Amino acid sequence: MALLEVRLDAVAAMRDLIGDSIDPVKSAVVAELAGADGVGIKLTDDREEERMRDLSLLQEIVNSRLNLIINSSKRQVDKALAVSSAMVTLYDDVGLADSKVIASMKEAISVLKNNKNLAISIKINPEVTEAKTASRLGADYVEIDTSRFALTKDYHDRTMELERIAAVARAAFKFDLMVSAGGDLSYQNAAYIAEIEQVDSVSIGKAIISRGLLVGLENAVRDALDLVK
């Protein structure tokens, strides 16, 4: 089974709406106390001062793996260099099928690895070609996007997507990449991803935070751990 990374982006978004009564840093502490193996947060260009404050505090208090999710722009890479995270995950909504994205990712990885001792992950679509490209770029991990699997309502389509994810995980492992997976996973489907042998860790965000509003974040994290462990 897999490790659990709790994504904190939904907490940050809620704070933007309702104020400081909910906070990513406090949520990270609770998630770790509940047994989470890591926390992840996306760096955004809006509310930059607030986001950097979060990251400054998170790097001090997180004892598990802190995963910073960024795009490959120079602006965000420079911000990542100012933070002591254990992992940086690079993403682009286009995926790794675009030559400009590949070139930008290559430059970002070079800068990060030359300046920091950290693991580099690239978020990919469930395509073997993208896993191969990530390996060629020098990534240590790939994070397979599970959104299509998680969101489809059709049983046949969901089964096909799960098979695609498993095939990409196997291919990535053969390319000497560690494998994580995430994207719109819920309590109803995360276990299917965690059962894939090559998947080292599973990322869950909105589902845990939403459940936490009902049962408390600590209980929500423990419930998720029961599913993926």
Short mmCIF file of C-alpha atoms in Angstrom, two decimals:
data_model
loop_
_atom_site.label_atom_id
_atom_site.label_comp_id
_atom_site.label_asym_id
_atom_site.label_seq_id
_atom_site.Cartn_x
_atom_site.Cartn_y
_atom_site.Cartn_z
CA MET A 1 0.00 0.00 0.00
CA ALA A 2 1.01 3.66 -0.21
CA LEU A 3 2.10 6.65 1.82
CA LEU A 4 -0.35 9.53 2.25
CA GLU A 5 0.39 13.13 1.30
CA VAL A 6 -2.23 15.66 2.37
CA ARG A 7 -2.58 18.56 -0.07
CA LEU A 8 -3.29 21.87 1.64
CA ASP A 9 -4.42 23.98 -1.34
CA ALA A 10 -8.09 23.69 -0.38
CA VAL A 11 -7.26 25.05 3.08
CA ALA A 12 -5.47 28.04 1.57
CA ALA A 13 -8.42 28.69 -0.74
CA MET A 14 -10.88 28.55 2.16
CA ARG A 15 -8.77 30.96 4.18
CA ASP A 16 -8.89 33.40 1.27
CA LEU A 17 -12.69 33.31 1.55
CA ILE A 18 -13.37 33.19 5.28
CA GLY A 19 -10.23 34.50 6.94
CA ASP A 20 -7.55 33.20 9.27
CA SER A 21 -9.80 30.90 11.30
CA ILE A 22 -8.59 28.16 8.96
CA ASP A 23 -4.90 28.01 8.17
CA PRO A 24 -2.62 25.72 6.07
CA VAL A 25 0.13 25.72 8.69
CA LYS A 26 -2.17 24.67 11.52
CA SER A 27 -3.72 22.07 9.23
CA ALA A 28 -0.27 20.67 8.42
CA VAL A 29 0.42 20.18 12.12
CA VAL A 30 -2.87 18.35 12.62
CA ALA A 31 -2.30 16.18 9.53
CA GLU A 32 1.12 15.13 10.78
CA LEU A 33 -0.19 14.37 14.26
CA ALA A 34 -2.83 12.17 12.64
CA GLY A 35 -0.11 10.20 10.84
CA ALA A 36 0.18 11.77 7.38
CA ASP A 37 3.47 10.92 5.68
CA GLY A 38 3.77 14.32 4.05
CA VAL A 39 2.02 17.54 3.12
CA GLY A 40 1.96 19.37 -0.19
CA ILE A 41 1.04 22.90 -1.18
CA LYS A 42 0.94 24.68 -4.53
CA LEU A 43 2.76 27.98 -4.96
CA THR A 44 0.47 30.50 -6.62
CA ASP A 45 1.24 33.96 -7.96
CA ASP A 46 -1.78 35.53 -6.27
CA ARG A 47 -1.55 36.47 -2.58
CA GLU A 48 2.18 35.91 -2.92
CA GLU A 49 3.20 37.43 0.41
CA GLU A 50 0.72 35.22 2.25
CA ARG A 51 1.82 32.09 0.38
CA MET A 52 5.50 32.74 1.12
CA ARG A 53 4.66 33.26 4.80
CA ASP A 54 2.94 29.87 4.79
CA LEU A 55 5.97 28.25 3.18
CA SER A 56 8.38 29.91 5.59
CA LEU A 57 6.42 28.50 8.53
CA LEU A 58 5.84 25.10 6.94
CA GLN A 59 9.54 24.54 6.34
CA GLU A 60 10.11 25.11 10.05
CA ILE A 61 7.35 22.95 11.50
CA VAL A 62 6.84 20.08 9.03
CA ASN A 63 8.72 16.99 10.14
CA SER A 64 7.43 14.74 7.38
CA ARG A 65 7.97 15.36 3.66
CA LEU A 66 7.11 18.88 2.50
CA ASN A 67 6.24 18.89 -1.20
CA LEU A 68 6.14 22.26 -2.97
CA ILE A 69 4.16 22.21 -6.23
CA ILE A 70 5.24 24.82 -8.77
CA ASN A 71 5.18 25.55 -12.48
CA SER A 72 8.48 25.77 -14.30
CA SER A 73 8.58 29.56 -14.67
CA LYS A 74 11.74 31.31 -13.48
CA ARG A 75 9.64 33.30 -11.00
CA GLN A 76 8.33 30.21 -9.25
CA VAL A 77 11.63 28.32 -9.43
CA ASP A 78 13.32 31.28 -7.73
CA LYS A 79 10.66 31.19 -5.00
CA ALA A 80 11.20 27.46 -4.56
CA LEU A 81 14.92 28.03 -4.05
CA ALA A 82 14.09 30.22 -1.06
CA VAL A 83 12.22 27.39 0.67
CA SER A 84 13.65 24.28 2.32
CA SER A 85 11.31 21.58 1.03
CA ALA A 86 12.10 17.88 0.67
CA MET A 87 10.47 17.71 -2.76
CA VAL A 88 9.47 20.00 -5.60
CA THR A 89 6.77 18.86 -8.02
CA LEU A 90 6.71 20.60 -11.38
CA TYR A 91 3.46 20.77 -13.29
CA ASP A 92 2.04 22.20 -16.47
CA ASP A 93 -1.60 21.92 -17.50
CA VAL A 94 -0.51 20.97 -21.03
CA GLY A 95 1.52 17.99 -19.83
CA LEU A 96 4.79 16.78 -21.32
CA ALA A 97 3.64 16.60 -24.93
CA ASP A 98 4.71 20.17 -25.76
CA SER A 99 8.31 20.94 -26.71
CA LYS A 100 8.25 24.36 -25.02
CA VAL A 101 7.03 22.80 -21.77
CA ILE A 102 9.76 20.15 -21.96
CA ALA A 103 12.44 22.80 -22.48
CA SER A 104 11.13 24.86 -19.58
CA MET A 105 11.00 21.79 -17.31
CA LYS A 106 14.55 20.85 -18.26
CA GLU A 107 15.83 24.30 -17.32
CA ALA A 108 13.90 24.31 -14.04
CA ILE A 109 15.22 20.90 -13.03
CA SER A 110 18.78 21.93 -13.84
CA VAL A 111 18.52 25.06 -11.68
CA LEU A 112 16.85 23.24 -8.79
CA LYS A 113 19.29 20.34 -8.74
CA ASN A 114 22.30 22.61 -8.98
CA ASN A 115 21.16 24.63 -5.98
CA LYS A 116 19.21 22.25 -3.75
CA ASN A 117 19.45 18.71 -2.44
CA LEU A 118 15.85 17.69 -2.98
CA ALA A 119 13.71 15.22 -4.87
CA ILE A 120 12.23 16.40 -8.16
CA SER A 121 8.84 15.16 -9.29
CA ILE A 122 6.93 15.96 -12.48
CA LYS A 123 3.17 15.71 -12.70
CA ILE A 124 2.25 13.75 -15.81
CA ASN A 125 -0.83 12.58 -17.62
CA PRO A 126 -1.29 8.78 -17.54
CA GLU A 127 0.80 8.31 -20.68
CA VAL A 128 3.88 6.08 -20.92
CA THR A 129 5.55 8.60 -23.23
CA GLU A 130 5.31 11.29 -20.55
CA ALA A 131 6.88 8.99 -17.95
CA LYS A 132 9.75 8.34 -20.36
CA THR A 133 10.20 12.07 -20.95
CA ALA A 134 10.22 12.73 -17.20
CA SER A 135 12.98 10.16 -16.79
CA ARG A 136 14.99 11.73 -19.59
CA LEU A 137 14.65 15.14 -17.93
CA GLY A 138 16.22 13.83 -14.74
CA ALA A 139 13.18 13.63 -12.46
CA ASP A 140 13.26 11.37 -9.42
CA TYR A 141 9.48 10.93 -9.24
CA VAL A 142 6.45 11.22 -11.43
CA GLU A 143 3.05 12.11 -10.05
CA ILE A 144 0.43 10.48 -12.26
CA ASP A 145 -2.68 12.62 -12.66
CA THR A 146 -5.69 10.57 -11.54
CA SER A 147 -8.35 13.18 -12.33
CA ARG A 148 -9.93 11.38 -15.28
CA PHE A 149 -10.14 8.16 -13.27
CA ALA A 150 -11.57 9.94 -10.24
CA LEU A 151 -14.15 12.06 -12.04
CA THR A 152 -15.61 9.70 -14.62
CA LYS A 153 -19.01 8.23 -13.75
CA ASP A 154 -18.91 5.42 -16.30
CA TYR A 155 -17.74 2.09 -14.88
CA HIS A 156 -16.06 0.97 -18.11
CA ASP A 157 -14.24 4.28 -18.53
CA ARG A 158 -13.15 4.22 -14.90
CA THR A 159 -11.77 0.70 -15.28
CA MET A 160 -9.88 1.70 -18.43
CA GLU A 161 -8.41 4.76 -16.70
CA LEU A 162 -7.29 2.65 -13.75
CA GLU A 163 -5.57 0.23 -16.12
CA ARG A 164 -3.83 3.15 -17.85
CA ILE A 165 -2.58 4.50 -14.55
CA ALA A 166 -1.28 1.07 -13.54
CA ALA A 167 0.48 0.65 -16.90
CA VAL A 168 2.17 4.04 -16.59
CA ALA A 169 3.20 3.26 -13.00
CA ARG A 170 4.84 0.03 -14.18
CA ALA A 171 6.60 1.82 -17.01
CA ALA A 172 7.81 4.62 -14.75
CA PHE A 173 9.23 2.08 -12.32
CA LYS A 174 11.16 0.49 -15.19
CA PHE A 175 12.52 3.95 -16.01
CA ASP A 176 13.91 4.08 -12.42
CA LEU A 177 11.32 6.61 -11.30
CA MET A 178 9.46 6.58 -8.01
CA VAL A 179 5.72 6.91 -8.49
CA SER A 180 3.10 9.00 -6.73
CA ALA A 181 -0.45 9.66 -7.86
CA GLY A 182 -3.11 12.23 -7.20
CA GLY A 183 -5.84 14.43 -8.58
CA ASP A 184 -9.46 14.59 -7.35
CA LEU A 185 -9.12 11.36 -5.37
CA SER A 186 -11.80 10.65 -2.78
CA TYR A 187 -12.54 8.20 0.00
CA GLN A 188 -14.45 6.12 -2.54
CA ASN A 189 -11.61 5.59 -5.02
CA ALA A 190 -8.20 6.29 -3.44
CA ALA A 191 -7.71 2.68 -2.35
CA TYR A 192 -7.75 1.49 -5.97
CA ILE A 193 -4.76 3.71 -6.72
CA ALA A 194 -2.94 2.79 -3.51
CA GLU A 195 -3.25 -0.90 -4.41
CA ILE A 196 -1.10 -0.43 -7.54
CA GLU A 197 2.19 -2.06 -6.59
CA GLN A 198 4.47 0.63 -8.00
CA VAL A 199 2.62 3.57 -6.43
CA ASP A 200 4.72 4.82 -3.53
CA SER A 201 2.44 7.62 -2.34
CA VAL A 202 -1.06 8.97 -2.88
CA SER A 203 -2.00 12.66 -2.67
CA ILE A 204 -5.45 13.64 -1.41
CA GLY A 205 -6.57 17.20 -0.80
CA LYS A 206 -10.13 18.45 -1.18
CA ALA A 207 -11.73 15.21 -0.02
CA ILE A 208 -9.80 15.20 3.27
CA ILE A 209 -10.38 18.89 3.93
CA SER A 210 -14.12 18.58 3.16
CA ARG A 211 -14.49 15.56 5.42
CA GLY A 212 -12.51 17.40 8.08
CA LEU A 213 -15.23 20.04 8.28
CA LEU A 214 -17.64 17.30 9.39
CA VAL A 215 -15.54 14.97 11.54
CA GLY A 216 -12.44 17.03 12.32
CA LEU A 217 -9.26 17.09 10.26
CA GLU A 218 -7.43 14.61 12.46
CA ASN A 219 -10.18 12.01 12.03
CA ALA A 220 -10.40 12.73 8.30
CA VAL A 221 -6.68 12.09 7.85
CA ARG A 222 -6.86 8.87 9.85
CA ASP A 223 -9.79 7.68 7.75
CA ALA A 224 -7.75 8.34 4.60
CA LEU A 225 -4.77 6.48 6.06
CA ASP A 226 -7.00 3.47 6.69
CA LEU A 227 -7.80 3.44 2.97
CA VAL A 228 -4.31 3.72 1.52
CA LYS A 229 -2.18 1.79 4.01
#
